[in-house]
Amino acid sequence: MIRVGVNGYGTIGKRVADAVAAQPDMELVGVAKTRPNFEAEAALRRGYDLYAAIPERADAFTDAGVETAGALSDMLEAVDVVVDCCPSGIGAENQPMYEAHDVKAIYQGGEDAEIAEASFNARGSFETARGDDHVRVVSCNTTGLSRVLAPLEETYGIEKVRATLVRRGGDPAQSDRGPINDIIPDPVEVPSHHGPDVNTIFPDVDIDTLGLTVPATHMHTHSLNVTLETEPDREAVIDLLAGENRTFLIPEAAGIDGAGKLKEYAMDAGRPRGDLWENCIWERSVNLSGRDLYLFQNVHQEADVVPENVDAIRAMCTELPAEESIARTNEALGVGLDSLLADGGEGERLTADD
């Protein structure tokens, strides 16, 4: 049993904690918070032991009537690995503390790649994290790109990738980022940081990325053009992407035209918090012009890195093969959408998780 702690119980941390708690080979020792807000209450309601991330603020939890199991240092003494889900930059500040406690640590994509021995994506770089002490799970956008590029590179070879990322302005709860009414090149420079980040997973892939930030909160949208080394058939590419276990090809008959309906689809399917762990690719958008592949996909910035964190734990702490870890994670979380409207209505029926 792998003993896991989560430091930071916000947008990503609470989802990672739930995912770890669902794994039969992992024990969630507890979660750490800096203040006793509604998320701290949510952790207690779920039965998670709560630790004060900053010892000087422990009295604030007591004053608020929120019971803690101790300080962050106490949690670190009890775990094999800690998943750092703190805001960008804080993970680097926490690293010496993790090292002092001789605890393996996983960081999120907001940290610089240099923080870790390996950047991680379950589909593209599982083995590079094997046995490492410090691993960085790449960002939501890089995760989404890597899941598509891995099978394309393996099957057809990639000559060049050009991606435009239309990014949400903030998560639904990030009221400090709005209200907003603008469309901003972010950054103006080319490439955006996403291309170099993809190269931490696929060093040899030639990729250029551009970024735009828009006034939305649901998801990111990618416009992807991949020049392949060989010229495949469109149906073969669709079958290839549909066969991946963390992609969902949206059938035209579903009438899903954007992120809002995708989120509604996830909630109707019984997904916790309406989460979409999969890349959502519009099947109709998958087209070829010679060796140039084009498609649109959406990635849920709050959720798609969650199964990756779980697999990173196993890569660091076990000898389990990548395929078996991914299968375990998917089964425990219920990853994999299969619309009844796909392939003439032959898809599996969705079972709501009540």
PDB file of C-alpha atoms in Angstrom, residues 91-294:
ATOM      1  CA  GLY A  91       6.317  23.748  -4.984  1.00  0.00           C
ATOM      2  CA  ALA A  92       9.885  24.914  -5.530  1.00  0.00           C
ATOM      3  CA  GLU A  93       9.820  26.564  -2.101  1.00  0.00           C
ATOM      4  CA  ASN A  94       8.526  23.327  -0.563  1.00  0.00           C
ATOM      5  CA  GLN A  95      11.099  21.046  -2.175  1.00  0.00           C
ATOM      6  CA  PRO A  96      13.798  21.396   0.529  1.00  0.00           C
ATOM      7  CA  MET A  97      11.193  20.430   3.152  1.00  0.00           C
ATOM      8  CA  TYR A  98      10.284  17.273   1.218  1.00  0.00           C
ATOM      9  CA  GLU A  99      13.938  16.387   0.855  1.00  0.00           C
ATOM     10  CA  ALA A 100      14.529  16.927   4.582  1.00  0.00           C
ATOM     11  CA  HIS A 101      11.778  14.403   5.315  1.00  0.00           C
ATOM     12  CA  ASP A 102      13.157  11.988   2.681  1.00  0.00           C
ATOM     13  CA  VAL A 103       9.789  11.935   0.907  1.00  0.00           C
ATOM     14  CA  LYS A 104       9.269  11.488  -2.812  1.00  0.00           C
ATOM     15  CA  ALA A 105       7.408  14.444  -4.339  1.00  0.00           C
ATOM     16  CA  ILE A 106       5.221  15.123  -7.360  1.00  0.00           C
ATOM     17  CA  TYR A 107       4.829  18.685  -8.622  1.00  0.00           C
ATOM     18  CA  GLN A 108       2.357  20.246 -11.042  1.00  0.00           C
ATOM     19  CA  GLY A 109       2.900  21.839 -14.443  1.00  0.00           C
ATOM     20  CA  GLY A 110       3.037  25.361 -13.052  1.00  0.00           C
ATOM     21  CA  GLU A 111       6.518  24.613 -11.730  1.00  0.00           C
ATOM     22  CA  ASP A 112       9.607  24.895 -13.900  1.00  0.00           C
ATOM     23  CA  ALA A 113      10.723  21.626 -15.471  1.00  0.00           C
ATOM     24  CA  GLU A 114      14.074  21.909 -13.667  1.00  0.00           C
ATOM     25  CA  ILE A 115      12.378  21.193 -10.331  1.00  0.00           C
ATOM     26  CA  ALA A 116      12.203  17.476 -11.116  1.00  0.00           C
ATOM     27  CA  GLU A 117      14.224  14.613 -12.492  1.00  0.00           C
ATOM     28  CA  ALA A 118      11.511  13.961 -15.078  1.00  0.00           C
ATOM     29  CA  SER A 119       8.434  15.550 -16.613  1.00  0.00           C
ATOM     30  CA  PHE A 120       5.589  13.071 -16.663  1.00  0.00           C
ATOM     31  CA  ASN A 121       2.767  12.045 -18.947  1.00  0.00           C
ATOM     32  CA  ALA A 122       1.421   8.521 -18.523  1.00  0.00           C
ATOM     33  CA  ARG A 123       1.026   7.961 -22.266  1.00  0.00           C
ATOM     34  CA  GLY A 124       4.282   9.565 -23.359  1.00  0.00           C
ATOM     35  CA  SER A 125       6.918   9.283 -20.618  1.00  0.00           C
ATOM     36  CA  PHE A 126       5.906   6.795 -17.927  1.00  0.00           C
ATOM     37  CA  GLU A 127       9.244   5.010 -17.707  1.00  0.00           C
ATOM     38  CA  THR A 128      11.291   8.209 -17.388  1.00  0.00           C
ATOM     39  CA  ALA A 129       9.852   8.665 -13.881  1.00  0.00           C
ATOM     40  CA  ARG A 130      10.551   5.114 -12.745  1.00  0.00           C
ATOM     41  CA  GLY A 131      11.951   5.235  -9.220  1.00  0.00           C
ATOM     42  CA  ASP A 132      12.587   8.992  -9.272  1.00  0.00           C
ATOM     43  CA  ASP A 133      12.337  11.112  -6.130  1.00  0.00           C
ATOM     44  CA  HIS A 134      11.039  14.286  -7.802  1.00  0.00           C
ATOM     45  CA  VAL A 135       8.636  14.222 -10.767  1.00  0.00           C
ATOM     46  CA  ARG A 136       6.657  17.001 -12.432  1.00  0.00           C
ATOM     47  CA  VAL A 137       3.284  16.217 -14.016  1.00  0.00           C
ATOM     48  CA  VAL A 138       3.065  18.501 -17.043  1.00  0.00           C
ATOM     49  CA  SER A 139       0.320  21.098 -17.411  1.00  0.00           C
ATOM     50  CA  CYS A 140      -3.244  20.434 -18.518  1.00  0.00           C
ATOM     51  CA  ASN A 141      -2.512  21.720 -22.027  1.00  0.00           C
ATOM     52  CA  THR A 142       0.703  19.723 -22.379  1.00  0.00           C
ATOM     53  CA  THR A 143      -1.110  16.647 -21.063  1.00  0.00           C
ATOM     54  CA  GLY A 144      -3.810  17.100 -23.697  1.00  0.00           C
ATOM     55  CA  LEU A 145      -1.308  17.561 -26.513  1.00  0.00           C
ATOM     56  CA  SER A 146       0.830  14.611 -25.382  1.00  0.00           C
ATOM     57  CA  ARG A 147      -2.112  12.201 -25.377  1.00  0.00           C
ATOM     58  CA  VAL A 148      -2.730  12.903 -29.057  1.00  0.00           C
ATOM     59  CA  LEU A 149       0.872  13.146 -30.197  1.00  0.00           C
ATOM     60  CA  ALA A 150       1.982   9.851 -28.622  1.00  0.00           C
ATOM     61  CA  PRO A 151      -0.134   7.521 -30.792  1.00  0.00           C
ATOM     62  CA  LEU A 152       0.424   9.663 -33.900  1.00  0.00           C
ATOM     63  CA  GLU A 153       4.200   9.573 -33.438  1.00  0.00           C
ATOM     64  CA  GLU A 154       4.196   5.819 -32.813  1.00  0.00           C
ATOM     65  CA  THR A 155       1.957   5.002 -35.769  1.00  0.00           C
ATOM     66  CA  TYR A 156       2.765   7.536 -38.480  1.00  0.00           C
ATOM     67  CA  GLY A 157       5.737   9.590 -37.322  1.00  0.00           C
ATOM     68  CA  ILE A 158       5.550  13.354 -36.862  1.00  0.00           C
ATOM     69  CA  GLU A 159       7.289  15.907 -39.067  1.00  0.00           C
ATOM     70  CA  LYS A 160       5.838  19.085 -37.557  1.00  0.00           C
ATOM     71  CA  VAL A 161       3.197  20.178 -35.039  1.00  0.00           C
ATOM     72  CA  ARG A 162       1.418  23.537 -35.077  1.00  0.00           C
ATOM     73  CA  ALA A 163      -1.062  24.179 -32.289  1.00  0.00           C
ATOM     74  CA  THR A 164      -3.146  27.192 -31.318  1.00  0.00           C
ATOM     75  CA  LEU A 165      -4.358  27.039 -27.744  1.00  0.00           C
ATOM     76  CA  VAL A 166      -7.460  29.047 -26.853  1.00  0.00           C
ATOM     77  CA  ARG A 167      -7.236  29.145 -23.085  1.00  0.00           C
ATOM     78  CA  ARG A 168      -9.887  29.886 -20.487  1.00  0.00           C
ATOM     79  CA  GLY A 169      -9.377  33.108 -18.550  1.00  0.00           C
ATOM     80  CA  GLY A 170      -9.726  31.394 -15.179  1.00  0.00           C
ATOM     81  CA  ASP A 171     -11.227  28.446 -13.366  1.00  0.00           C
ATOM     82  CA  PRO A 172     -14.868  28.848 -12.307  1.00  0.00           C
ATOM     83  CA  ALA A 173     -13.886  29.714  -8.730  1.00  0.00           C
ATOM     84  CA  GLN A 174     -11.135  32.189  -9.641  1.00  0.00           C
ATOM     85  CA  SER A 175     -13.151  35.358  -9.112  1.00  0.00           C
ATOM     86  CA  ASP A 176      -9.911  37.314  -8.750  1.00  0.00           C
ATOM     87  CA  ARG A 177      -9.375  36.931 -12.504  1.00  0.00           C
ATOM     88  CA  GLY A 178     -12.556  38.690 -13.548  1.00  0.00           C
ATOM     89  CA  PRO A 179     -14.853  40.029 -14.636  1.00  0.00           C
ATOM     90  CA  ILE A 180     -13.080  40.103 -17.992  1.00  0.00           C
ATOM     91  CA  ASN A 181     -14.098  41.097 -21.503  1.00  0.00           C
ATOM     92  CA  ASP A 182     -11.175  40.674 -23.837  1.00  0.00           C
ATOM     93  CA  ILE A 183      -9.238  38.297 -26.098  1.00  0.00           C
ATOM     94  CA  ILE A 184      -5.515  38.444 -25.387  1.00  0.00           C
ATOM     95  CA  PRO A 185      -2.563  36.912 -27.260  1.00  0.00           C
ATOM     96  CA  ASP A 186      -0.925  35.132 -24.327  1.00  0.00           C
ATOM     97  CA  PRO A 187       1.950  35.351 -24.891  1.00  0.00           C
ATOM     98  CA  VAL A 188       2.482  37.528 -27.942  1.00  0.00           C
ATOM     99  CA  GLU A 189       5.756  35.717 -28.594  1.00  0.00           C
ATOM    100  CA  VAL A 190       5.903  32.510 -30.635  1.00  0.00           C
ATOM    101  CA  PRO A 191       6.152  29.821 -29.491  1.00  0.00           C
ATOM    102  CA  SER A 192       4.178  29.946 -26.280  1.00  0.00           C
ATOM    103  CA  HIS A 193       5.650  27.973 -23.371  1.00  0.00           C
ATOM    104  CA  HIS A 194       3.516  24.959 -24.281  1.00  0.00           C
ATOM    105  CA  GLY A 195       5.737  23.865 -27.179  1.00  0.00           C
ATOM    106  CA  PRO A 196       8.904  23.659 -25.074  1.00  0.00           C
ATOM    107  CA  ASP A 197       6.870  21.934 -22.378  1.00  0.00           C
ATOM    108  CA  VAL A 198       5.766  19.259 -24.866  1.00  0.00           C
ATOM    109  CA  ASN A 199       9.458  18.765 -25.650  1.00  0.00           C
ATOM    110  CA  THR A 200      10.046  17.707 -22.040  1.00  0.00           C
ATOM    111  CA  ILE A 201       7.910  14.672 -22.964  1.00  0.00           C
ATOM    112  CA  PHE A 202       8.849  14.341 -26.660  1.00  0.00           C
ATOM    113  CA  PRO A 203      12.307  15.912 -27.089  1.00  0.00           C
ATOM    114  CA  ASP A 204      12.478  15.211 -30.832  1.00  0.00           C
ATOM    115  CA  VAL A 205       9.047  16.540 -31.862  1.00  0.00           C
ATOM    116  CA  ASP A 206       9.191  19.793 -33.859  1.00  0.00           C
ATOM    117  CA  ILE A 207       6.344  21.855 -32.412  1.00  0.00           C
ATOM    118  CA  ASP A 208       5.232  25.478 -32.527  1.00  0.00           C
ATOM    119  CA  THR A 209       2.441  26.719 -30.259  1.00  0.00           C
ATOM    120  CA  LEU A 210       0.469  29.941 -30.008  1.00  0.00           C
ATOM    121  CA  GLY A 211      -1.752  30.958 -27.115  1.00  0.00           C
ATOM    122  CA  LEU A 212      -4.859  33.088 -26.688  1.00  0.00           C
ATOM    123  CA  THR A 213      -6.707  33.785 -23.446  1.00  0.00           C
ATOM    124  CA  VAL A 214     -10.458  34.312 -23.702  1.00  0.00           C
ATOM    125  CA  PRO A 215     -13.253  35.256 -21.238  1.00  0.00           C
ATOM    126  CA  ALA A 216     -14.375  31.725 -20.385  1.00  0.00           C
ATOM    127  CA  THR A 217     -13.991  29.345 -17.444  1.00  0.00           C
ATOM    128  CA  HIS A 218     -14.978  25.872 -18.643  1.00  0.00           C
ATOM    129  CA  MET A 219     -12.142  24.400 -20.722  1.00  0.00           C
ATOM    130  CA  HIS A 220      -9.267  25.017 -23.125  1.00  0.00           C
ATOM    131  CA  THR A 221      -9.707  24.507 -26.892  1.00  0.00           C
ATOM    132  CA  HIS A 222      -6.855  23.333 -29.130  1.00  0.00           C
ATOM    133  CA  SER A 223      -6.700  23.818 -32.885  1.00  0.00           C
ATOM    134  CA  LEU A 224      -4.164  21.222 -33.942  1.00  0.00           C
ATOM    135  CA  ASN A 225      -2.300  20.723 -37.239  1.00  0.00           C
ATOM    136  CA  VAL A 226       0.132  17.799 -37.373  1.00  0.00           C
ATOM    137  CA  THR A 227       2.205  17.086 -40.467  1.00  0.00           C
ATOM    138  CA  LEU A 228       2.756  13.339 -40.412  1.00  0.00           C
ATOM    139  CA  GLU A 229       5.660  11.455 -41.978  1.00  0.00           C
ATOM    140  CA  THR A 230       3.294   9.078 -43.752  1.00  0.00           C
ATOM    141  CA  GLU A 231      -0.129   9.704 -45.286  1.00  0.00           C
ATOM    142  CA  PRO A 232      -2.859   7.798 -43.429  1.00  0.00           C
ATOM    143  CA  ASP A 233      -6.535   7.299 -44.143  1.00  0.00           C
ATOM    144  CA  ARG A 234      -8.925   9.551 -42.190  1.00  0.00           C
ATOM    145  CA  GLU A 235     -10.878   6.618 -40.802  1.00  0.00           C
ATOM    146  CA  ALA A 236      -7.657   4.995 -39.641  1.00  0.00           C
ATOM    147  CA  VAL A 237      -6.730   8.126 -37.679  1.00  0.00           C
ATOM    148  CA  ILE A 238     -10.208   8.254 -36.139  1.00  0.00           C
ATOM    149  CA  ASP A 239      -9.933   4.603 -35.130  1.00  0.00           C
ATOM    150  CA  LEU A 240      -6.468   5.225 -33.690  1.00  0.00           C
ATOM    151  CA  LEU A 241      -7.610   8.143 -31.538  1.00  0.00           C
ATOM    152  CA  ALA A 242     -10.823   6.392 -30.520  1.00  0.00           C
ATOM    153  CA  GLY A 243      -8.757   3.428 -29.375  1.00  0.00           C
ATOM    154  CA  GLU A 244      -6.824   5.539 -26.872  1.00  0.00           C
ATOM    155  CA  ASN A 245      -8.183   5.122 -23.359  1.00  0.00           C
ATOM    156  CA  ARG A 246      -8.020   8.804 -22.353  1.00  0.00           C
ATOM    157  CA  THR A 247      -9.574  10.339 -25.436  1.00  0.00           C
ATOM    158  CA  PHE A 248     -13.252  10.806 -26.231  1.00  0.00           C
ATOM    159  CA  LEU A 249     -14.307  11.308 -29.840  1.00  0.00           C
ATOM    160  CA  ILE A 250     -17.423  13.454 -29.772  1.00  0.00           C
ATOM    161  CA  PRO A 251     -19.935  12.081 -32.307  1.00  0.00           C
ATOM    162  CA  GLU A 252     -21.655  14.600 -34.543  1.00  0.00           C
ATOM    163  CA  ALA A 253     -25.059  13.229 -33.545  1.00  0.00           C
ATOM    164  CA  ALA A 254     -24.447  14.258 -29.919  1.00  0.00           C
ATOM    165  CA  GLY A 255     -25.012  17.912 -30.828  1.00  0.00           C
ATOM    166  CA  ILE A 256     -22.156  19.038 -28.585  1.00  0.00           C
ATOM    167  CA  ASP A 257     -20.854  22.290 -30.030  1.00  0.00           C
ATOM    168  CA  GLY A 258     -18.642  23.593 -27.230  1.00  0.00           C
ATOM    169  CA  ALA A 259     -17.316  23.409 -23.697  1.00  0.00           C
ATOM    170  CA  GLY A 260     -20.636  24.251 -22.057  1.00  0.00           C
ATOM    171  CA  LYS A 261     -22.389  21.216 -23.497  1.00  0.00           C
ATOM    172  CA  LEU A 262     -19.377  19.020 -22.825  1.00  0.00           C
ATOM    173  CA  LYS A 263     -19.572  19.924 -19.156  1.00  0.00           C
ATOM    174  CA  GLU A 264     -23.323  19.284 -19.198  1.00  0.00           C
ATOM    175  CA  TYR A 265     -22.656  15.901 -20.797  1.00  0.00           C
ATOM    176  CA  ALA A 266     -20.185  15.035 -18.033  1.00  0.00           C
ATOM    177  CA  MET A 267     -22.638  16.047 -15.297  1.00  0.00           C
ATOM    178  CA  ASP A 268     -25.450  14.050 -16.912  1.00  0.00           C
ATOM    179  CA  ALA A 269     -23.080  11.063 -16.992  1.00  0.00           C
ATOM    180  CA  GLY A 270     -22.671  11.359 -13.220  1.00  0.00           C
ATOM    181  CA  ARG A 271     -19.116  12.648 -13.252  1.00  0.00           C
ATOM    182  CA  PRO A 272     -17.990  14.140  -9.915  1.00  0.00           C
ATOM    183  CA  ARG A 273     -17.818  17.939 -10.264  1.00  0.00           C
ATOM    184  CA  GLY A 274     -18.607  17.462 -13.962  1.00  0.00           C
ATOM    185  CA  ASP A 275     -14.999  16.428 -14.529  1.00  0.00           C
ATOM    186  CA  LEU A 276     -13.693  15.370 -17.928  1.00  0.00           C
ATOM    187  CA  TRP A 277     -10.457  13.425 -17.492  1.00  0.00           C
ATOM    188  CA  GLU A 278     -10.322  12.681 -21.222  1.00  0.00           C
ATOM    189  CA  ASN A 279      -9.297  14.722 -24.252  1.00  0.00           C
ATOM    190  CA  CYS A 280     -12.561  15.590 -25.996  1.00  0.00           C
ATOM    191  CA  ILE A 281     -11.986  15.513 -29.771  1.00  0.00           C
ATOM    192  CA  TRP A 282     -14.691  16.499 -32.239  1.00  0.00           C
ATOM    193  CA  GLU A 283     -14.791  13.537 -34.616  1.00  0.00           C
ATOM    194  CA  ARG A 284     -16.092  15.718 -37.443  1.00  0.00           C
ATOM    195  CA  SER A 285     -13.025  17.976 -37.093  1.00  0.00           C
ATOM    196  CA  VAL A 286     -10.574  15.149 -37.795  1.00  0.00           C
ATOM    197  CA  ASN A 287      -9.522  15.733 -41.399  1.00  0.00           C
ATOM    198  CA  LEU A 288      -6.506  15.194 -43.617  1.00  0.00           C
ATOM    199  CA  SER A 289      -4.994  17.167 -46.473  1.00  0.00           C
ATOM    200  CA  GLY A 290      -2.222  14.956 -47.732  1.00  0.00           C
ATOM    201  CA  ARG A 291      -0.014  14.345 -44.713  1.00  0.00           C
ATOM    202  CA  ASP A 292      -1.513  17.283 -42.777  1.00  0.00           C
ATOM    203  CA  LEU A 293      -3.878  16.241 -39.997  1.00  0.00           C
ATOM    204  CA  TYR A 294      -6.302  18.788 -38.527  1.00  0.00           C
TER     205      TYR A 294
END
